[in-house]
Amino acid sequence: MQPLPSTYLTELARQMAFLGAFLGGFAATFLATLLLVGSGRRVASWVIGSSAAAACSFIVSVIASVALTTVLHPDVPINVREGASVETARVVSTLGFGVGVIALLASVGLCGWIRSRSSGIATSALALVSMILVLWALGGFS
């Protein structure tokens, strides 16, 4: 993994924490709504599972991002800095965020199938296009 300057990595972690918290809240709300509505269809279990995976992944990403910004702060106590691994926090934060985005888009893509075939096709197509664009964006648009 390429070493990054502390100021850049701190800002990146802050942005990821903000976006992860927002998307994690959306995923948790989506999950709670699905659990309350309750559907006996098998696809509903898949949507619930992917929503739960998204919410949990975003929580992991946010916690790792906050830990990263804490360790990289210029005034961090030496005992906190020595016991932390910046690289591990970067990997956990990035993986949690990536898995969260993919799981959230999967749950959006699957949710239409609970209602009807035509809704399922529409939501799956939109989620697939979104997933391609998100992966392209995460790859730096290259």
CSV table of C-alpha atoms in Angstrom, one decimal, residues 20-108:
chain,number,residue,atom,x,y,z
A,20,GLY,CA,-19.9,5.7,6.0
A,21,ALA,CA,-22.0,7.0,8.9
A,22,PHE,CA,-24.6,8.5,6.5
A,23,LEU,CA,-24.8,5.3,4.4
A,24,GLY,CA,-24.7,3.1,7.4
A,25,GLY,CA,-27.6,5.0,8.9
A,26,PHE,CA,-29.5,4.5,5.6
A,27,ALA,CA,-28.7,0.8,5.6
A,28,ALA,CA,-29.8,0.4,9.2
A,29,THR,CA,-33.1,2.2,8.5
A,30,PHE,CA,-33.7,0.2,5.4
A,31,LEU,CA,-33.0,-3.0,7.4
A,32,ALA,CA,-35.4,-2.0,10.2
A,33,THR,CA,-38.1,-1.1,7.7
A,34,LEU,CA,-37.8,-4.5,6.1
A,35,LEU,CA,-37.9,-6.3,9.4
A,36,LEU,CA,-41.1,-4.4,10.4
A,37,VAL,CA,-42.9,-5.0,7.1
A,38,GLY,CA,-42.0,-8.6,7.1
A,39,SER,CA,-42.3,-10.7,3.9
A,40,GLY,CA,-42.5,-14.4,3.7
A,41,ARG,CA,-40.7,-14.4,0.4
A,42,ARG,CA,-37.3,-15.9,0.2
A,43,VAL,CA,-35.8,-12.9,-1.6
A,44,ALA,CA,-36.8,-10.8,1.5
A,45,SER,CA,-34.3,-12.8,3.5
A,46,TRP,CA,-31.6,-11.9,1.0
A,47,VAL,CA,-32.4,-8.2,1.1
A,48,ILE,CA,-32.4,-8.3,4.9
A,49,GLY,CA,-29.1,-10.1,5.0
A,50,SER,CA,-27.4,-7.7,2.5
A,51,SER,CA,-28.8,-4.7,4.4
A,52,ALA,CA,-27.5,-6.1,7.7
A,53,ALA,CA,-24.1,-6.7,6.0
A,54,ALA,CA,-24.0,-3.1,4.7
A,55,ALA,CA,-24.9,-1.6,8.1
A,56,CYS,CA,-22.3,-3.7,9.9
A,57,SER,CA,-19.6,-3.0,7.3
A,58,PHE,CA,-20.2,0.7,7.5
A,59,ILE,CA,-20.0,0.6,11.3
A,60,VAL,CA,-16.6,-1.1,11.0
A,61,SER,CA,-15.5,1.4,8.5
A,62,VAL,CA,-16.6,4.4,10.6
A,63,ILE,CA,-14.9,3.1,13.7
A,64,ALA,CA,-11.7,2.4,11.9
A,65,SER,CA,-11.7,5.8,10.2
A,66,VAL,CA,-12.2,7.5,13.6
A,67,ALA,CA,-9.4,5.5,15.1
A,68,LEU,CA,-7.2,6.6,12.1
A,69,THR,CA,-8.0,10.3,12.6
A,70,THR,CA,-7.3,9.9,16.3
A,71,VAL,CA,-3.9,8.3,15.8
A,72,LEU,CA,-2.9,10.8,13.1
A,73,HIS,CA,-3.7,13.9,15.2
A,74,PRO,CA,-0.6,16.0,15.8
A,75,ASP,CA,-1.3,16.2,19.5
A,76,VAL,CA,-1.9,12.5,20.1
A,77,PRO,CA,-0.3,11.1,23.2
A,78,ILE,CA,2.8,9.0,22.5
A,79,ASN,CA,1.3,5.8,24.1
A,80,VAL,CA,-1.7,6.0,21.8
A,81,ARG,CA,0.4,6.5,18.7
A,82,GLU,CA,2.8,3.6,19.5
A,83,GLY,CA,0.0,1.1,20.1
A,84,ALA,CA,-1.7,1.7,16.8
A,85,SER,CA,-1.2,0.5,13.2
A,86,VAL,CA,-2.1,3.1,10.6
A,87,GLU,CA,-1.9,0.6,7.8
A,88,THR,CA,-4.2,-1.8,9.5
A,89,ALA,CA,-6.8,0.9,10.2
A,90,ARG,CA,-6.5,2.0,6.5
A,91,VAL,CA,-7.2,-1.5,5.3
A,92,VAL,CA,-10.1,-2.2,7.7
A,93,SER,CA,-11.7,1.2,6.9
A,94,THR,CA,-11.4,0.8,3.2
A,95,LEU,CA,-12.6,-2.8,3.1
A,96,GLY,CA,-15.5,-2.0,5.4
A,97,PHE,CA,-16.5,0.8,3.2
A,98,GLY,CA,-16.2,-1.1,0.0
A,99,VAL,CA,-18.1,-4.1,1.3
A,100,GLY,CA,-20.8,-1.8,2.7
A,101,VAL,CA,-21.3,0.0,-0.6
A,102,ILE,CA,-21.5,-3.3,-2.5
A,103,ALA,CA,-23.9,-4.9,0.1
A,104,LEU,CA,-26.1,-1.8,0.1
A,105,LEU,CA,-26.4,-1.7,-3.7
A,106,ALA,CA,-27.1,-5.4,-3.6
A,107,SER,CA,-30.0,-4.9,-1.2
A,108,VAL,CA,-31.3,-2.0,-3.3
